[in-house]
CSV table of C-alpha atoms and ligand atoms in Angstrom, one decimal:
chain,number,residue,atom,x,y,z
A,1,MET,CA,-3.4,86.5,-95.4
A,2,THR,CA,0.2,87.6,-94.6
A,3,ASP,CA,3.5,85.3,-94.0
A,4,HIS,CA,3.4,85.0,-91.0
A,5,GLY,CA,-0.5,84.1,-90.8
A,6,ASP,CA,1.1,80.5,-92.9
A,7,GLU,CA,3.4,80.0,-90.8
A,8,ARG,CA,1.2,80.4,-88.2
A,9,SER,CA,-1.9,78.0,-89.6
A,10,ARG,CA,1.0,75.3,-90.8
A,11,SER,CA,1.9,75.4,-87.8
A,12,ALA,CA,-1.2,74.6,-85.9
A,13,ARG,CA,-1.8,71.5,-89.1
A,14,ARG,CA,1.0,70.1,-87.6
A,15,THR,CA,0.1,69.5,-84.3
A,16,ASP,CA,-3.0,69.0,-85.0
A,17,SER,CA,-2.3,66.3,-87.6
A,18,ALA,CA,0.1,65.4,-84.8
A,19,GLY,CA,-2.3,64.6,-82.2
A,20,VAL,CA,-4.7,62.7,-84.9
A,21,ARG,CA,-2.0,60.1,-85.3
A,22,SER,CA,-1.2,60.1,-81.2
A,23,ARG,CA,-5.3,59.6,-81.0
A,24,ALA,CA,-4.9,57.5,-84.1
A,25,ARG,CA,-2.5,55.4,-82.7
A,26,GLY,CA,-4.0,55.7,-79.2
A,27,THR,CA,-7.3,53.7,-80.0
A,28,LEU,CA,-6.1,50.8,-81.7
A,29,LEU,CA,-3.2,49.8,-79.0
A,30,GLY,CA,-6.4,50.8,-76.7
A,31,LEU,CA,-8.0,48.2,-77.7
A,32,ALA,CA,-5.4,45.9,-77.5
A,33,CYS,CA,-4.7,46.6,-74.0
A,34,GLY,CA,-8.1,46.5,-72.7
A,35,ASP,CA,-8.2,43.4,-74.4
A,36,ALA,CA,-5.4,41.6,-72.7
A,37,LEU,CA,-5.9,43.0,-70.0
A,38,GLY,CA,-8.8,41.9,-69.4
A,39,ARG,CA,-8.8,38.2,-71.0
A,40,PRO,CA,-6.9,36.5,-67.9
A,41,VAL,CA,-10.6,37.7,-65.8
A,42,GLU,CA,-12.9,37.0,-68.2
A,43,PHE,CA,-16.4,35.2,-66.5
A,44,ARG,CA,-15.0,35.8,-63.2
A,45,THR,CA,-17.4,37.9,-60.8
A,46,PRO,CA,-16.3,41.4,-59.8
A,47,ALA,CA,-15.2,39.4,-55.5
A,48,ALA,CA,-13.5,36.0,-57.5
A,49,ILE,CA,-11.0,38.6,-59.0
A,50,GLU,CA,-10.5,40.7,-56.2
A,51,ALA,CA,-10.6,36.9,-53.7
A,52,GLU,CA,-7.4,35.8,-56.4
A,53,TYR,CA,-5.7,39.3,-57.6
A,54,GLY,CA,-6.9,41.9,-55.4
A,55,ARG,CA,-7.0,44.4,-57.7
A,56,VAL,CA,-5.9,43.9,-62.1
A,57,THR,CA,-4.2,46.7,-62.4
A,58,GLU,CA,-1.2,44.3,-63.9
A,59,MET,CA,-0.9,42.2,-67.4
A,60,LEU,CA,-1.4,38.7,-66.2
A,61,GLY,CA,-0.6,35.8,-67.0
A,62,ASP,CA,-2.7,32.7,-67.0
A,63,GLY,CA,-6.5,32.4,-65.5
A,64,THR,CA,-9.5,32.7,-68.1
A,65,TYR,CA,-8.1,30.8,-71.4
A,66,GLY,CA,-4.4,30.3,-69.7
A,67,LYS,CA,-2.2,32.1,-72.0
A,68,PRO,CA,1.1,34.4,-71.2
A,69,PRO,CA,0.6,38.3,-70.1
A,70,GLY,CA,-0.2,40.3,-73.2
A,71,THR,CA,-1.8,38.0,-75.8
A,72,VAL,CA,-4.7,39.4,-77.0
A,73,THR,CA,-8.0,37.9,-78.5
A,74,ASP,CA,-10.7,37.6,-80.9
A,75,ASP,CA,-11.2,41.3,-80.3
A,76,THR,CA,-8.1,42.3,-81.6
A,77,GLU,CA,-7.4,39.9,-83.5
A,78,MET,CA,-11.1,40.5,-85.9
A,79,ALA,CA,-9.9,44.4,-85.2
A,80,LEU,CA,-6.6,43.6,-87.1
A,81,CYS,CA,-8.7,41.7,-89.7
A,82,ILE,CA,-10.1,45.3,-90.4
A,83,ALA,CA,-7.5,46.9,-90.6
A,84,ARG,CA,-5.2,44.8,-92.9
A,85,SER,CA,-8.3,44.6,-95.2
A,86,LEU,CA,-8.4,49.3,-95.4
A,87,VAL,CA,-5.5,49.4,-95.8
A,88,GLU,CA,-4.6,46.4,-97.3
A,89,ARG,CA,-8.2,47.3,-99.5
A,90,GLU,CA,-7.8,51.2,-99.4
A,91,ARG,CA,-11.6,50.7,-98.8
A,92,PHE,CA,-14.1,48.9,-97.4
A,93,ASP,CA,-14.5,45.2,-99.1
A,94,GLY,CA,-16.4,43.7,-97.0
A,95,ALA,CA,-15.9,39.9,-99.1
A,96,ASP,CA,-12.5,40.4,-98.1
A,97,VAL,CA,-12.9,41.0,-94.6
A,98,ALA,CA,-15.3,38.4,-94.1
A,99,ARG,CA,-12.5,36.3,-96.2
A,100,ARG,CA,-9.9,37.3,-93.5
A,101,PHE,CA,-12.9,36.1,-90.8
A,102,LEU,CA,-12.4,33.2,-92.0
A,103,ALA,CA,-9.6,32.2,-91.8
A,104,TRP,CA,-9.0,33.7,-88.1
A,105,TYR,CA,-11.9,31.0,-87.9
A,106,ASP,CA,-10.0,28.7,-89.0
A,107,SER,CA,-6.8,28.6,-87.9
A,108,GLY,CA,-8.2,27.5,-84.3
A,109,PRO,CA,-8.4,31.1,-82.4
A,110,PHE,CA,-8.8,29.9,-77.9
A,111,ASP,CA,-11.8,32.7,-77.6
A,112,ILE,CA,-14.7,33.0,-80.9
A,113,GLY,CA,-17.9,33.7,-79.9
A,114,LEU,CA,-21.2,31.8,-80.9
A,115,THR,CA,-22.4,34.4,-83.1
A,116,THR,CA,-19.6,34.8,-84.6
A,117,ALA,CA,-18.8,31.4,-85.7
A,118,ASP,CA,-21.6,30.5,-86.9
A,119,SER,CA,-22.3,33.0,-89.0
A,120,LEU,CA,-18.2,32.3,-90.8
A,121,ALA,CA,-19.5,28.6,-91.0
A,122,LEU,CA,-22.4,29.9,-93.0
A,123,VAL,CA,-19.6,32.4,-95.3
A,124,ARG,CA,-18.0,28.9,-95.0
A,125,GLU,CA,-20.1,27.2,-96.4
A,126,GLY,CA,-20.9,29.7,-99.7
A,127,THR,CA,-23.3,32.2,-97.8
A,128,ALA,CA,-22.6,36.0,-99.5
A,129,TRP,CA,-21.6,38.6,-96.8
A,130,GLU,CA,-23.5,40.3,-96.8
A,131,ASP,CA,-26.0,37.7,-95.9
A,132,ALA,CA,-24.9,35.1,-92.5
A,133,GLY,CA,-25.0,36.9,-89.8
A,134,ARG,CA,-28.5,38.2,-90.7
A,135,ARG,CA,-29.5,34.2,-91.5
A,136,VAL,CA,-27.6,33.6,-88.3
A,137,TRP,CA,-30.1,36.9,-86.4
A,138,GLU,CA,-33.0,35.4,-87.9
A,139,ARG,CA,-33.5,31.9,-85.7
A,140,ARG,CA,-31.7,33.3,-82.4
A,141,ALA,CA,-34.0,34.5,-80.2
A,142,GLU,CA,-33.6,38.0,-77.6
A,143,GLY,CA,-31.2,37.7,-75.5
A,144,GLU,CA,-29.0,35.9,-77.3
A,145,ASN,CA,-29.3,37.3,-81.5
A,146,ALA,CA,-27.7,41.4,-79.9
A,147,GLY,CA,-24.0,39.9,-78.6
A,148,ASN,CA,-21.1,42.6,-78.4
A,149,GLY,CA,-18.7,40.5,-81.3
A,150,SER,CA,-19.1,43.0,-83.8
A,151,VAL,CA,-18.8,46.0,-81.2
A,152,MET,CA,-15.6,44.9,-80.3
A,153,ARG,CA,-13.4,45.4,-83.6
A,154,CYS,CA,-15.2,47.8,-85.5
A,155,VAL,CA,-13.3,51.4,-84.7
A,156,PRO,CA,-10.8,50.9,-87.4
A,157,TYR,CA,-12.7,52.3,-89.3
A,158,ALA,CA,-13.2,54.8,-87.8
A,159,LEU,CA,-9.9,56.2,-88.9
A,160,ALA,CA,-9.5,55.0,-92.3
A,161,TYR,CA,-13.2,56.9,-92.7
A,162,ARG,CA,-13.3,60.3,-90.5
A,163,GLU,CA,-13.0,62.6,-92.9
A,164,THR,CA,-16.5,60.4,-94.2
A,165,PRO,CA,-18.5,60.3,-91.5
A,166,ASP,CA,-21.9,59.3,-93.7
A,167,ARG,CA,-19.5,56.4,-94.9
A,168,LEU,CA,-18.7,55.4,-92.3
A,169,ALA,CA,-22.3,54.6,-90.5
A,170,GLU,CA,-22.5,53.2,-93.9
A,171,VAL,CA,-19.3,50.8,-94.1
A,172,SER,CA,-19.5,50.0,-89.7
A,173,ARG,CA,-23.5,49.3,-90.5
A,174,ALA,CA,-22.1,46.6,-93.5
A,175,SER,CA,-19.7,45.1,-91.6
A,176,SER,CA,-21.2,44.7,-88.5
A,177,GLU,CA,-23.6,41.8,-90.5
A,178,ILE,CA,-21.0,40.0,-91.4
A,179,THR,CA,-21.7,38.2,-87.9
A,180,HIS,CA,-24.4,40.6,-86.0
A,181,ALA,CA,-26.9,41.8,-88.4
A,182,ASP,CA,-28.9,42.9,-85.5
A,183,PRO,CA,-29.6,46.6,-85.6
A,184,ARG,CA,-28.5,47.4,-81.9
A,185,CYS,CA,-25.5,45.5,-83.3
A,186,THR,CA,-25.2,47.1,-86.7
A,187,ALA,CA,-26.1,51.0,-85.0
A,188,GLY,CA,-24.5,50.0,-81.7
A,189,CYS,CA,-20.6,50.1,-84.7
A,190,ALA,CA,-22.5,52.5,-86.2
A,191,LEU,CA,-22.7,55.3,-82.8
A,192,LEU,CA,-19.3,53.8,-81.1
A,193,ASN,CA,-17.3,55.1,-84.6
A,194,GLU,CA,-18.7,58.0,-84.8
A,195,VAL,CA,-17.3,59.2,-81.4
A,196,VAL,CA,-14.1,57.1,-81.9
A,197,ARG,CA,-14.3,59.3,-84.7
A,198,ARG,CA,-15.0,62.7,-83.0
A,199,LEU,CA,-12.7,62.2,-80.7
A,200,VAL,CA,-9.3,61.3,-82.7
A,201,ARG,CA,-10.4,64.2,-84.8
A,202,GLY,CA,-10.2,66.5,-81.5
A,203,GLU,CA,-13.8,67.8,-81.8
A,204,ALA,CA,-15.7,66.6,-79.0
A,205,ASP,CA,-16.3,66.9,-75.3
A,206,THR,CA,-16.5,64.2,-73.6
A,207,GLU,CA,-20.1,64.5,-72.3
A,208,GLY,CA,-21.3,66.0,-75.4
A,209,VAL,CA,-20.1,62.8,-78.0
A,210,VAL,CA,-22.6,60.4,-77.4
A,211,SER,CA,-25.5,62.6,-77.6
A,212,ASP,CA,-24.0,64.6,-80.7
A,213,ALA,CA,-22.9,60.8,-82.7
A,214,LEU,CA,-25.8,59.6,-81.8
A,215,SER,CA,-28.4,62.7,-83.7
A,216,ALA,CA,-25.4,62.5,-86.3
A,217,ILE,CA,-25.8,59.0,-87.2
A,218,ASP,CA,-29.6,58.5,-86.8
A,219,GLY,CA,-30.7,59.2,-90.2
A,220,GLU,CA,-33.8,57.6,-91.3
A,221,ASP,CA,-35.2,56.5,-87.8
A,222,ARG,CA,-32.2,54.0,-87.7
A,223,VAL,CA,-30.9,54.2,-84.2
A,224,PRO,CA,-33.7,51.4,-81.7
A,225,ASP,CA,-35.0,53.0,-79.0
A,226,GLU,CA,-33.4,51.0,-76.4
A,227,LEU,CA,-29.8,51.8,-78.1
A,228,TRP,CA,-30.9,55.5,-77.9
A,229,THR,CA,-32.9,55.1,-74.1
A,230,ARG,CA,-29.3,53.7,-72.3
A,231,VAL,CA,-27.3,55.8,-73.9
A,232,ALA,CA,-28.1,59.3,-74.6
A,233,GLY,CA,-27.6,60.3,-71.1
A,234,LEU,CA,-23.7,59.1,-71.2
A,235,PRO,CA,-22.1,60.3,-69.0
A,236,ALA,CA,-23.5,62.8,-67.2
A,237,GLU,CA,-26.1,61.0,-66.5
A,238,THR,CA,-25.3,56.9,-65.8
A,239,ASP,CA,-25.1,56.4,-62.6
A,240,PRO,CA,-22.2,53.8,-62.4
A,241,GLU,CA,-24.0,51.6,-59.8
A,242,THR,CA,-26.4,49.8,-63.5
A,243,LEU,CA,-23.3,49.2,-66.1
A,244,GLY,CA,-23.6,46.1,-66.9
A,245,TYR,CA,-20.5,43.7,-68.4
A,246,SER,CA,-21.9,41.5,-69.6
A,247,GLY,CA,-21.6,40.6,-72.9
A,248,TYR,CA,-24.4,41.7,-74.2
A,249,VAL,CA,-23.6,44.5,-76.7
A,250,LEU,CA,-25.9,47.4,-75.4
A,251,ALA,CA,-24.3,46.8,-71.9
A,252,THR,CA,-20.9,46.5,-73.2
A,253,LEU,CA,-21.1,49.9,-75.6
A,254,GLU,CA,-22.9,51.9,-72.2
A,255,SER,CA,-19.7,50.6,-69.7
A,256,GLY,CA,-17.1,51.2,-72.4
A,257,LEU,CA,-18.0,54.5,-73.2
A,258,TYR,CA,-19.2,55.1,-69.7
A,259,HIS,CA,-15.7,54.3,-68.3
A,260,GLY,CA,-13.4,56.1,-71.4
A,261,LEU,CA,-15.4,59.3,-70.8
A,262,THR,CA,-15.5,59.6,-67.7
A,263,ALA,CA,-11.9,58.3,-66.4
A,264,ASP,CA,-9.0,60.6,-65.9
A,265,SER,CA,-7.3,58.6,-67.4
A,266,PHE,CA,-6.3,56.3,-69.9
A,267,GLU,CA,-5.0,53.3,-67.4
A,268,GLU,CA,-8.0,54.4,-65.2
A,269,ALA,CA,-10.6,53.7,-67.5
A,270,VAL,CA,-9.6,50.1,-68.6
A,271,VAL,CA,-8.1,48.9,-64.8
A,272,GLU,CA,-12.0,50.2,-63.8
A,273,ALA,CA,-13.4,48.5,-66.1
A,274,VAL,CA,-11.2,45.2,-66.3
A,275,ASN,CA,-12.0,44.8,-62.9
A,276,GLU,CA,-16.0,44.8,-62.9
A,277,GLY,CA,-14.9,41.0,-64.4
A,278,ASP,CA,-17.7,39.7,-67.0
A,279,ASP,CA,-16.8,39.5,-69.9
A,280,ALA,CA,-14.2,41.3,-69.2
A,281,ASP,CA,-11.7,41.5,-72.3
A,282,THR,CA,-14.9,43.1,-75.0
A,283,VAL,CA,-15.6,45.4,-72.2
A,284,GLY,CA,-11.8,46.7,-71.1
A,285,ALA,CA,-11.3,46.1,-75.1
A,286,VAL,CA,-14.0,48.7,-75.7
A,287,THR,CA,-12.5,51.2,-72.8
A,288,GLY,CA,-9.2,51.6,-74.0
A,289,ALA,CA,-10.4,52.2,-77.6
A,290,VAL,CA,-12.2,55.0,-76.5
A,291,ALA,CA,-9.8,55.9,-73.8
A,292,GLY,CA,-7.3,56.2,-76.9
A,293,ALA,CA,-9.3,57.9,-79.2
A,294,ARG,CA,-9.7,60.7,-75.9
A,295,PHE,CA,-5.8,60.5,-74.7
A,296,GLY,CA,-3.9,59.9,-76.8
A,297,VAL,CA,-1.2,56.8,-77.8
A,298,GLU,CA,1.5,58.2,-75.5
A,299,SER,CA,-1.2,57.7,-72.1
A,300,ILE,CA,-0.8,54.4,-71.9
A,301,PRO,CA,1.4,53.2,-70.1
A,302,ASP,CA,4.5,51.4,-71.6
A,303,ARG,CA,4.7,48.3,-68.9
A,304,TRP,CA,1.5,47.3,-71.2
A,305,ALA,CA,1.7,47.9,-74.4
A,306,GLU,CA,4.9,46.0,-74.4
A,307,THR,CA,4.0,42.9,-73.0
A,308,LEU,CA,1.6,42.7,-76.4
A,309,GLU,CA,3.6,41.0,-79.3
A,310,GLU,CA,0.5,43.2,-81.5
A,311,ARG,CA,2.4,46.6,-81.0
A,312,GLY,CA,4.0,47.4,-83.4
A,313,GLU,CA,1.9,45.9,-86.4
A,314,LEU,CA,-1.0,48.2,-84.5
A,315,LEU,CA,0.8,51.2,-85.0
A,316,ARG,CA,2.1,51.3,-87.5
A,317,LEU,CA,-1.1,49.9,-88.7
A,318,ALA,CA,-2.9,52.9,-86.7
A,319,ASP,CA,-0.8,55.2,-89.0
A,320,ARG,CA,-1.6,54.0,-92.7
A,321,LEU,CA,-5.6,53.9,-91.3
A,322,LEU,CA,-5.2,57.5,-91.6
A,323,GLU,CA,-3.4,57.9,-95.0
A,324,ILE,CA,-5.8,56.5,-97.1
A,325,ALA,CA,-8.6,58.1,-98.2
A,326,PRO,CA,-11.3,55.7,-99.1
A,327,GLU,CA,-13.9,56.3,-101.7
A,328,THR,CA,-17.0,58.4,-100.3
A,329,THR,CA,-19.7,57.9,-102.9
B,401,MG,MG1,-11.9,38.2,-76.1
C-alpha cells in the first residue's frame, strides 16, 4: 500500500470511530430520552394522552409518578447499573450487576417491575444471582412470566461486546436471568443487543438487521418460535396497527424495533412510540436505544437531552464502554 493509501485508510478509520462513538452515545442517551419522555404517560391509553396533552413532544413534568421533566425511571437506572459495572469490572460480572441492582432497589425507586422486585428479594436473602430469576419464573403463570424488565436495561452490553457477538449473546442472556429467565426474555435481550451491535458498528441496513440478528443468535435452536414468528418480518412486513405496547417482552421488542428502525428521525421514532401509552417509558426506552444507535447522538434533540440529570454520565459511560475489551472466552 502507498503512503497515500495509508493516509486514506487512517482517515477512514478516524471517521468510522467517530461514527461508532456517536452511535454508542446515541444508544445510551436515546434510551434515557425515550424513558423520560414516556414516563408521564405510562399506563395511559392513547385517547387519554390525547385528551390531556394533545401530542407528547416535550419532556413533561408530573403525570404518572408526579416527577419533574426529564426524570428517568427503572429502565435507565438499571442500564446505568450495568454500564457502571462493565466499566469498573471491565467484563460482565453477574454478582456485581446483581449487587448494584439490589442497592438500587434498596434505595426505594418509584418504579420497579414485580418480577425484578421478587428476584432481587431472593438475591437479598442469599439466592445466587444465577438462580434468582429462574426461581421466580418457575412460580409465575403464563401471561405474567415474560415481562420487558430485562430487555429495557440490556443495551450497555452491546457497546462493550460489539466485537465479540457470540460472547455478547451469552452475557445478554445471563444478565437477563438475574431477574427474567423466560426464554423469550433471554433471547429477546440477545436479539436486541445483536441489532444494536450491528447498528453501532455502522454495518446494518434497517431492512435486514432484525432477520440477520435473529439468524446470528439462533445457535442450538435457542430462539423461541414465538419470538421468531413475531419479529422475523420486521420492519417491512409489520402492520403498525397490530403492534402492542404492553409490558409483555415481545410486544415491547416488536414495537421498539419497529419505531426505531422505520422512523425518519430519532425524534419521530420516540414521539410515535410514547404517544401509544401503556408501557410508554419502556417502549420509549427500547425505541430510543435503537433509534439512537441508528441516527447517532447528534440526532437527539438538545431540548430533551438537557433535561436529563444523567446526561453527562451516560455520555462518559458510552465512551468508556467502547474502550474496554472484555474477555472473549
Ligand atoms: Mg420504567
